[in-house]
mmCIF file of N, CA and C in Angstrom:
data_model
loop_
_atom_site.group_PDB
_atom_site.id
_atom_site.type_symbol
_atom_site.label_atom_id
_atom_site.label_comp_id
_atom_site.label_asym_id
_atom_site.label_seq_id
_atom_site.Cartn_x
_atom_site.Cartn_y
_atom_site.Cartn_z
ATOM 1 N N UNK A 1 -17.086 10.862 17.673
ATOM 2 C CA UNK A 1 -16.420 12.077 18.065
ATOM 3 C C UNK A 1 -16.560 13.158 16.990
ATOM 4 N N UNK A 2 -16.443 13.235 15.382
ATOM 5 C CA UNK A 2 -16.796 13.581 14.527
ATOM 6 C C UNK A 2 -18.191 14.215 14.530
ATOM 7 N N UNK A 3 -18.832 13.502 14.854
ATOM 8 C CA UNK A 3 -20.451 13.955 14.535
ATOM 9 C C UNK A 3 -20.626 14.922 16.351
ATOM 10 N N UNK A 4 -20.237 14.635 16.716
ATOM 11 C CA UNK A 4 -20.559 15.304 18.381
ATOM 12 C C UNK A 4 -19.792 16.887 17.802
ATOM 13 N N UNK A 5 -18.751 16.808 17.403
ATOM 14 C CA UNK A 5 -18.061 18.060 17.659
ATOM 15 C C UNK A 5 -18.710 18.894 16.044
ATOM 16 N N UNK A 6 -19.627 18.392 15.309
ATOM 17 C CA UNK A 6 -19.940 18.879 14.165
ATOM 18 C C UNK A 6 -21.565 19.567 14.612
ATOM 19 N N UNK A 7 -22.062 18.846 15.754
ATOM 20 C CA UNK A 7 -23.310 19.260 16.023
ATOM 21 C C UNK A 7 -22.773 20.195 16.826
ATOM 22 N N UNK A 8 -21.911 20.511 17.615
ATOM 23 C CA UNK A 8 -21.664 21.209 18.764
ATOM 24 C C UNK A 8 -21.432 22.674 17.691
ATOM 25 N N UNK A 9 -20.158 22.508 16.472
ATOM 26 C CA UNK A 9 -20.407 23.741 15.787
ATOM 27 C C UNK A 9 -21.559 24.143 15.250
ATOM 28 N N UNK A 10 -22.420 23.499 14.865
ATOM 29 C CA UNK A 10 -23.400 23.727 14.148
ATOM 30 C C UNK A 10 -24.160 24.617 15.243
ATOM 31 N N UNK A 11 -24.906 24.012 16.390
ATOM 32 C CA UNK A 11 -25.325 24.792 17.419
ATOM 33 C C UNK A 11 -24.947 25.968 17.739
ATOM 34 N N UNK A 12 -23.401 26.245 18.124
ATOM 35 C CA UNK A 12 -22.734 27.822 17.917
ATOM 36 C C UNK A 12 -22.963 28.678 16.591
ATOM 37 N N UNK A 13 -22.980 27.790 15.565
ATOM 38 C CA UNK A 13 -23.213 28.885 14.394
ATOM 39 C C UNK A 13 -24.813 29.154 14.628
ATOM 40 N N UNK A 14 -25.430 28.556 14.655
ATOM 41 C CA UNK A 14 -27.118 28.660 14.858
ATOM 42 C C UNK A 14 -27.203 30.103 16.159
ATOM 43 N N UNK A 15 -26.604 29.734 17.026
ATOM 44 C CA UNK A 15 -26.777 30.566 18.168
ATOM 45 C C UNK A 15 -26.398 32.094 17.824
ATOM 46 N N UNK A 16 -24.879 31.688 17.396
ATOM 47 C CA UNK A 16 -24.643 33.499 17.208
ATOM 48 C C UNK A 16 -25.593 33.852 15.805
ATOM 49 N N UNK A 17 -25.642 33.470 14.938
ATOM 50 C CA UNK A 17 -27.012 34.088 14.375
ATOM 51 C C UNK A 17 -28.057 34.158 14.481
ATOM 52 N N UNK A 18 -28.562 33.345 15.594
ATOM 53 C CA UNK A 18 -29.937 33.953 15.769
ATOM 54 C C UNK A 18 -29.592 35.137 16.846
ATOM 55 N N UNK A 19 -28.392 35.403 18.120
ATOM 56 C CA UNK A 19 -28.276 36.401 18.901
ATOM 57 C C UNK A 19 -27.846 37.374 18.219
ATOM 58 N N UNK A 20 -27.024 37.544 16.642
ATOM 59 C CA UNK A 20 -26.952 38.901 16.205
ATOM 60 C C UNK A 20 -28.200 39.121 15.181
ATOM 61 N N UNK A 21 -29.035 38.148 15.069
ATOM 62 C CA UNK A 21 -30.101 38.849 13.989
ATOM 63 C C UNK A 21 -31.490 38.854 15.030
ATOM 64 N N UNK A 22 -31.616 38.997 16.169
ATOM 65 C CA UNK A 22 -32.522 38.788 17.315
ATOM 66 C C UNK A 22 -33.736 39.787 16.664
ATOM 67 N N UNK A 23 -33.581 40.737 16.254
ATOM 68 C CA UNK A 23 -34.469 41.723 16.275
ATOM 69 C C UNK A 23 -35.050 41.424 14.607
ATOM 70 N N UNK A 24 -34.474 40.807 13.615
ATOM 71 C CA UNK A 24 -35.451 40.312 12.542
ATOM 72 C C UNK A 24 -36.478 39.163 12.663
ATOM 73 N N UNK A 25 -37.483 39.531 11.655
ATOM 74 C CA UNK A 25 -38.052 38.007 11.540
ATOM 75 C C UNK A 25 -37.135 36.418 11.387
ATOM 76 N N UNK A 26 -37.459 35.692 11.709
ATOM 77 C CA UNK A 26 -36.569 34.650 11.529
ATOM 78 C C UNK A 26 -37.236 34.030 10.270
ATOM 79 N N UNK A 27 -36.220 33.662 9.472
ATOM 80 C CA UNK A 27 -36.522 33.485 7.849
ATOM 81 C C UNK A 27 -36.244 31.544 7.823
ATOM 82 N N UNK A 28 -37.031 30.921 7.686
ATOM 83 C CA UNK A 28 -36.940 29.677 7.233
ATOM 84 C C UNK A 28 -35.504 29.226 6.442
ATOM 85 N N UNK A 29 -34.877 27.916 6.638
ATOM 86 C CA UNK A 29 -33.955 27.477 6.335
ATOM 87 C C UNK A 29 -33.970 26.941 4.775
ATOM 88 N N UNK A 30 -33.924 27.204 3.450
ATOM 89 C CA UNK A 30 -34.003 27.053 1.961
ATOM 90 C C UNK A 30 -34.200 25.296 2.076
ATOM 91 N N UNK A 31 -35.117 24.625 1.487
ATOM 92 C CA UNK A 31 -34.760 22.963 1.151
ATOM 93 C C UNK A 31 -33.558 22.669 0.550
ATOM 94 N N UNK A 32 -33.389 23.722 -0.481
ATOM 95 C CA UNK A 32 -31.523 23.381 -0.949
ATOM 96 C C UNK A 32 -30.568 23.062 -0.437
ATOM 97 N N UNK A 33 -30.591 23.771 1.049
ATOM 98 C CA UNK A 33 -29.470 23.139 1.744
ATOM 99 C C UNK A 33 -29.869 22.309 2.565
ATOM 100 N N UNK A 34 -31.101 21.664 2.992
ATOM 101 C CA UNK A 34 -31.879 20.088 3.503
ATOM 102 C C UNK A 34 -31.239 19.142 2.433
ATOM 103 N N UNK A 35 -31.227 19.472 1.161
ATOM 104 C CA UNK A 35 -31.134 18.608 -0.008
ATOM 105 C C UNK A 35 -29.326 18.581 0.200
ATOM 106 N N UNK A 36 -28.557 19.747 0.308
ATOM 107 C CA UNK A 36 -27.301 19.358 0.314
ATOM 108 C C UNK A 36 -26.782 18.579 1.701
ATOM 109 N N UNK A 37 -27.837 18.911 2.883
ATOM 110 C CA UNK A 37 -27.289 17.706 3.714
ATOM 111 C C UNK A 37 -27.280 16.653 3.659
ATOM 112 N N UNK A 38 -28.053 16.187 3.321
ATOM 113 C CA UNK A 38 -28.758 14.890 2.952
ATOM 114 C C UNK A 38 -28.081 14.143 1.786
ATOM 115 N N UNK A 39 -27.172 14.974 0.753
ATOM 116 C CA UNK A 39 -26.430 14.273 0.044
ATOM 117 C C UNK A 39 -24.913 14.530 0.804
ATOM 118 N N UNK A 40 -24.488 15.171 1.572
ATOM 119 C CA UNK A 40 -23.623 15.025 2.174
ATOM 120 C C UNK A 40 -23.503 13.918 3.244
ATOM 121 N N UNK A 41 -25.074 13.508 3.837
ATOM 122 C CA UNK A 41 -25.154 12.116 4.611
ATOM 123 C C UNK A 41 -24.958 10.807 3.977
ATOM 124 N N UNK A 42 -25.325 10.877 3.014
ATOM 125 C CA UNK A 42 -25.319 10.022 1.991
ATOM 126 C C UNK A 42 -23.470 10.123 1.419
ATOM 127 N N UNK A 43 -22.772 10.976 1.152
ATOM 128 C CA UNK A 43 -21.761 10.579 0.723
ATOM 129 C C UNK A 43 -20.404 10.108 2.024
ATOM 130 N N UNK A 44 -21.114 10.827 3.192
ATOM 131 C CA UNK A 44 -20.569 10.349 4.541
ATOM 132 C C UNK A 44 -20.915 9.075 4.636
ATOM 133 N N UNK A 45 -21.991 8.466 4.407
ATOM 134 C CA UNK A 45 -22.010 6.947 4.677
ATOM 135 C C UNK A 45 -21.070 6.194 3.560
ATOM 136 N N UNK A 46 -21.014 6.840 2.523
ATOM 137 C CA UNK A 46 -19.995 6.345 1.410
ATOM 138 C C UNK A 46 -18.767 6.359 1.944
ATOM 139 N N UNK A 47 -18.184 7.297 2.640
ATOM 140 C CA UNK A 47 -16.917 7.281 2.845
ATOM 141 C C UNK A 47 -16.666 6.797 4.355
ATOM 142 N N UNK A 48 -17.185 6.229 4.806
ATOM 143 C CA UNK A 48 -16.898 5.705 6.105
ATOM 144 C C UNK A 48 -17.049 3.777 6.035
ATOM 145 N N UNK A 49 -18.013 3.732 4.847
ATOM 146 C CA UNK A 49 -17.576 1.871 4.230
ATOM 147 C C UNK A 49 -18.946 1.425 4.313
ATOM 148 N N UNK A 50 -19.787 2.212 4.450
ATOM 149 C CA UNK A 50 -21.447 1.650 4.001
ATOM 150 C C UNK A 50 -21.704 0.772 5.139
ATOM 151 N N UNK A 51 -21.574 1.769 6.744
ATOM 152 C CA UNK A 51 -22.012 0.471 8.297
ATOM 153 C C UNK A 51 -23.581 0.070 7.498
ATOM 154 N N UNK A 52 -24.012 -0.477 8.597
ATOM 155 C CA UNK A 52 -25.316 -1.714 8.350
ATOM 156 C C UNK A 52 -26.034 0.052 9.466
ATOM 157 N N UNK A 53 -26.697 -0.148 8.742
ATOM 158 C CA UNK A 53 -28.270 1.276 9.304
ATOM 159 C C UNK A 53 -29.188 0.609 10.280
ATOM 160 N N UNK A 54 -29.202 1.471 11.316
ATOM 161 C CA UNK A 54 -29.741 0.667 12.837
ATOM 162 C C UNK A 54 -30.827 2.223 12.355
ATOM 163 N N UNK A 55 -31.990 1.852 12.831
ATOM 164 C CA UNK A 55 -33.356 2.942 12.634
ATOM 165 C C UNK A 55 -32.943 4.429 13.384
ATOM 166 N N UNK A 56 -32.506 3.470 14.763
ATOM 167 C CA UNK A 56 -32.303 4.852 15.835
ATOM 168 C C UNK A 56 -30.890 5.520 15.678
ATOM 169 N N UNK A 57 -29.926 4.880 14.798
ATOM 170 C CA UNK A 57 -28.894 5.890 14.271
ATOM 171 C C UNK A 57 -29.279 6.512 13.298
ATOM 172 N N UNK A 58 -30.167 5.754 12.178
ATOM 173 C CA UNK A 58 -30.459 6.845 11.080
ATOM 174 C C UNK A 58 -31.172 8.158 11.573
ATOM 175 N N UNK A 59 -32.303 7.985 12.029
ATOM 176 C CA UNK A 59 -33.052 9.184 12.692
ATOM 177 C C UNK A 59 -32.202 10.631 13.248
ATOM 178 N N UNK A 60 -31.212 10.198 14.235
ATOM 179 C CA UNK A 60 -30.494 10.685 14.686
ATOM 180 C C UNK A 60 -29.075 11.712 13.746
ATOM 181 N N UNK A 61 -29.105 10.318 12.656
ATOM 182 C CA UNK A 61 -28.111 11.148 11.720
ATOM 183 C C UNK A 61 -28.728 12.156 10.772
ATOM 184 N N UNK A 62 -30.381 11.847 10.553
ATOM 185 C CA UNK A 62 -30.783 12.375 9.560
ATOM 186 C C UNK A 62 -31.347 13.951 10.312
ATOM 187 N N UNK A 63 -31.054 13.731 11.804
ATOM 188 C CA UNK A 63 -31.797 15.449 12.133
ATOM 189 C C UNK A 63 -31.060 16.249 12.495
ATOM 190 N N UNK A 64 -29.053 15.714 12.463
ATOM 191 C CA UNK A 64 -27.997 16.534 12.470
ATOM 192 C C UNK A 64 -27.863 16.630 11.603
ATOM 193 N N UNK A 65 -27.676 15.768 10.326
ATOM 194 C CA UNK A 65 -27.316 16.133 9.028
ATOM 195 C C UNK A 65 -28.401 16.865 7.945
ATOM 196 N N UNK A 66 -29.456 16.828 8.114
ATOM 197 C CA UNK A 66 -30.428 17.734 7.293
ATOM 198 C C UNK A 66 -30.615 18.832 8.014
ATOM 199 N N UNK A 67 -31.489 18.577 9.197
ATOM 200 C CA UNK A 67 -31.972 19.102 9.795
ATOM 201 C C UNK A 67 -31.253 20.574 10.687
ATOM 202 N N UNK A 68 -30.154 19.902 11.355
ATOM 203 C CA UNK A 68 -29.027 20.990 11.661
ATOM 204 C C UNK A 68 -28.737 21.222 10.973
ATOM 205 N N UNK A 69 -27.663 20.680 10.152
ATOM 206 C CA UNK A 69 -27.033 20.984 9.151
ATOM 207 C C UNK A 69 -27.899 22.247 8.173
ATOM 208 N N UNK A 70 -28.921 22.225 7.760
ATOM 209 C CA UNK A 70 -29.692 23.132 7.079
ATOM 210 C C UNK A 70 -29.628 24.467 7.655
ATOM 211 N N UNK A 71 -30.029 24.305 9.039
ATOM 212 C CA UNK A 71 -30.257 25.821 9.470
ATOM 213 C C UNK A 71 -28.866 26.292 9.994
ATOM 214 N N UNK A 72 -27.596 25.522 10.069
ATOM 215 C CA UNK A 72 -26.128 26.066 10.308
ATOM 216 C C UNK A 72 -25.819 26.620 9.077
ATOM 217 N N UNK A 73 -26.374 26.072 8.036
ATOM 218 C CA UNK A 73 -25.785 26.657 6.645
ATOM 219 C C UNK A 73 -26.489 28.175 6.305
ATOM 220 N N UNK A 74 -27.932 27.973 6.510
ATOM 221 C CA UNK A 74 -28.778 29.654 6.127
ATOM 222 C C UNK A 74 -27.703 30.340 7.410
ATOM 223 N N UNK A 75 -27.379 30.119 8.427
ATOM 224 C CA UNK A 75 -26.598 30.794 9.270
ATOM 225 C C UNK A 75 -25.361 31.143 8.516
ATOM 226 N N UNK A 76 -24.575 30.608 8.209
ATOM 227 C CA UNK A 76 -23.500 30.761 8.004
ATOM 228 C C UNK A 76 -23.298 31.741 6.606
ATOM 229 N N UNK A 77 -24.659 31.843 5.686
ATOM 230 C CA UNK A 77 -24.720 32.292 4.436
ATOM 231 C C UNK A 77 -25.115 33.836 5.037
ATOM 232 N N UNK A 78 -25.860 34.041 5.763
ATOM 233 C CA UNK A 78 -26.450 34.767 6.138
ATOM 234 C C UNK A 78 -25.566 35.663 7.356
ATOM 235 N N UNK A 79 -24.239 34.891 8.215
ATOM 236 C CA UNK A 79 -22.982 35.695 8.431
ATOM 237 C C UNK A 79 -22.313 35.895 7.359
ATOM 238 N N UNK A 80 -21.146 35.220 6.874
ATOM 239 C CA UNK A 80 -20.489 35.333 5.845
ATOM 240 C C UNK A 80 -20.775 36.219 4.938
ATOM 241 N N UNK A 81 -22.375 36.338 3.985
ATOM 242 C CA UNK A 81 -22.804 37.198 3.026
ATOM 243 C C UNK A 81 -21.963 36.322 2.018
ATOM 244 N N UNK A 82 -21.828 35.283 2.110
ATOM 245 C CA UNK A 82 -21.196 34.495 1.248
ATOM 246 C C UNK A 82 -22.187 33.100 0.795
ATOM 247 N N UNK A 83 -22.436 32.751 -0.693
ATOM 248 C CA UNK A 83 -23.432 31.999 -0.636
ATOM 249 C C UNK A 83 -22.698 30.109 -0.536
ATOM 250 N N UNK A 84 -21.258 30.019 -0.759
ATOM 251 C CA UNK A 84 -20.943 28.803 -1.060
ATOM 252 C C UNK A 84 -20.486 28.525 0.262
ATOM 253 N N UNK A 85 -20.526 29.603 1.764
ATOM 254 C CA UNK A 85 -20.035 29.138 3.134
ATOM 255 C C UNK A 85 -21.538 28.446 3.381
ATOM 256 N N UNK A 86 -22.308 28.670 2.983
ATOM 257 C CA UNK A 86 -23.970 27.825 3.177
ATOM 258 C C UNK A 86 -23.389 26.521 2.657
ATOM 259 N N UNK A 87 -23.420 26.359 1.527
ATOM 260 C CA UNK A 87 -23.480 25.140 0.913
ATOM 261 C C UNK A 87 -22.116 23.970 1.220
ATOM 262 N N UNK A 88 -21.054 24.957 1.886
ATOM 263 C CA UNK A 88 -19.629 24.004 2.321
ATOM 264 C C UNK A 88 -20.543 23.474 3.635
ATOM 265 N N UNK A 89 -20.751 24.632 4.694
ATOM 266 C CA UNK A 89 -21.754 24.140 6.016
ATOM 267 C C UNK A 89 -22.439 22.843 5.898
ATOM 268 N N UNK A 90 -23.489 23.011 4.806
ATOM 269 C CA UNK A 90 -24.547 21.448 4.413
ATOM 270 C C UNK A 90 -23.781 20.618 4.343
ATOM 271 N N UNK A 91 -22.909 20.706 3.265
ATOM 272 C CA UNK A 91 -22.299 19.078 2.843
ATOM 273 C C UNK A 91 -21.402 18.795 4.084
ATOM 274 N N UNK A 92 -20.555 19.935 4.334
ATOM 275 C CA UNK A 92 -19.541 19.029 5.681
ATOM 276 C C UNK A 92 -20.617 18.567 6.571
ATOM 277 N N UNK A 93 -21.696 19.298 7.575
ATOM 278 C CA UNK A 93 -21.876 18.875 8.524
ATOM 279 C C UNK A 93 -22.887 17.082 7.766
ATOM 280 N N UNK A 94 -23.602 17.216 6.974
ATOM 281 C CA UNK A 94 -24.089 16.362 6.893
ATOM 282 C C UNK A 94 -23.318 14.988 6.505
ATOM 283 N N UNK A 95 -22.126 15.363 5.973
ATOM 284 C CA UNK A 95 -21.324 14.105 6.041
ATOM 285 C C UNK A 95 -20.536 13.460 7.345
ATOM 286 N N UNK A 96 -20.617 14.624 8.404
ATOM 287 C CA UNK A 96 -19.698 14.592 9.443
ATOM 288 C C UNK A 96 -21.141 13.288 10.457
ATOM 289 N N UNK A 97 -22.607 13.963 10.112
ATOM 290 C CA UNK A 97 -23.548 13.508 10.892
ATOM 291 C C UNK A 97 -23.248 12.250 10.573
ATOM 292 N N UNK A 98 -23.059 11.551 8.757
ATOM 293 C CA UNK A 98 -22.917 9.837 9.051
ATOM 294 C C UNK A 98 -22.060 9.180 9.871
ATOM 295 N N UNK A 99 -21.651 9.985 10.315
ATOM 296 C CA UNK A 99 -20.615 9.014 11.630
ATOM 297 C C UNK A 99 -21.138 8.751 12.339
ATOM 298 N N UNK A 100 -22.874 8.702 12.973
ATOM 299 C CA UNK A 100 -23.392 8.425 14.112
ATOM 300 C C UNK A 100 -23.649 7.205 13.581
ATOM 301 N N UNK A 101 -23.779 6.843 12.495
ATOM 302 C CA UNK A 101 -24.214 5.371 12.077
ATOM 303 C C UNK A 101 -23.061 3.814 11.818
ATOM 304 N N UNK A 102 -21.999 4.505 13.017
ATOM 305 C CA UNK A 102 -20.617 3.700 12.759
ATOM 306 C C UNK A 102 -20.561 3.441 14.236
ATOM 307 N N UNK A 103 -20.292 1.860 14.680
ATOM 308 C CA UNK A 103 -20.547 1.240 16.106
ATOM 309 C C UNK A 103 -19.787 1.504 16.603
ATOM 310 N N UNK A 104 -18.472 2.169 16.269
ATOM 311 C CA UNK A 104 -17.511 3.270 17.379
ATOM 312 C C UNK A 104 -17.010 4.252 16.798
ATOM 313 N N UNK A 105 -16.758 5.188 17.697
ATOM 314 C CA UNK A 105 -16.432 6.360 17.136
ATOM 315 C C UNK A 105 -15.056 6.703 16.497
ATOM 316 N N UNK A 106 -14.969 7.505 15.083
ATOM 317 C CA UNK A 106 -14.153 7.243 14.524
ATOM 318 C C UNK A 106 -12.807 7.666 14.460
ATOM 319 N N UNK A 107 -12.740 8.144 15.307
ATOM 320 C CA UNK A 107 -11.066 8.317 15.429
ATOM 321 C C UNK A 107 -10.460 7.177 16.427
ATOM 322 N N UNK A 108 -11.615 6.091 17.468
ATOM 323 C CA UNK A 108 -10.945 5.051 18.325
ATOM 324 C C UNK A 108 -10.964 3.788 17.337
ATOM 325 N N UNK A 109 -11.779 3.928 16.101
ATOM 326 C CA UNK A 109 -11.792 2.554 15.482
ATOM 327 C C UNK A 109 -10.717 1.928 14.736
#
């Protein structure tokens, strides 16, 4: 439930910035904040008790939590005009993504 409602924001932040910046080039998402998802997935699997990694959950966690997660954050830096609403974006969503790698969802477990 965690990771569903973290991709679902992520998608809205993605959306309204690409519909209010429609008329610029679209500027690539920084690796910095790939790199802060990705340690935010990594500290989400820490804090949820280290589940056992099934291939097709990792995949899955690793292209909400880097992957989204990355381009919600250049979004969010890029509304805001604020550079640490980027980098809160990475780490939450990418910690929120390790919840796909937990065999029920975590508010029923």
């Amino acid at each position: 439930m965690i990771a569903i409602a973290a991709v679902l924001a992520d998608i809205v932040l993605i959306l309204r910035h690409r519909v209010r910046t429609s008329s610029e080039p679209v500027e690539s998402a920084p690796w910095r904040h790939m790199a802060a998802g990705l340690a935010g997935c990594v500290a989400g699997w820490l804090v949820v008790g280290r589940p056992d990694i099934v291939w097709d959950d990792l995949s899955l966690t690793l292209i909400c939590g880097v992957v989204l997660a990355s381009e919600a954050a250049h979004a969010a830096r890029i509304l805001s005009g604020r550079a640490w609403a980027g980098w809160a974006t990475a780490c939450v969503s990418g910690a929120a993504a390790a919840t796909w790698l937990l065999p029920d969802p975590l508010p029923f477990s």
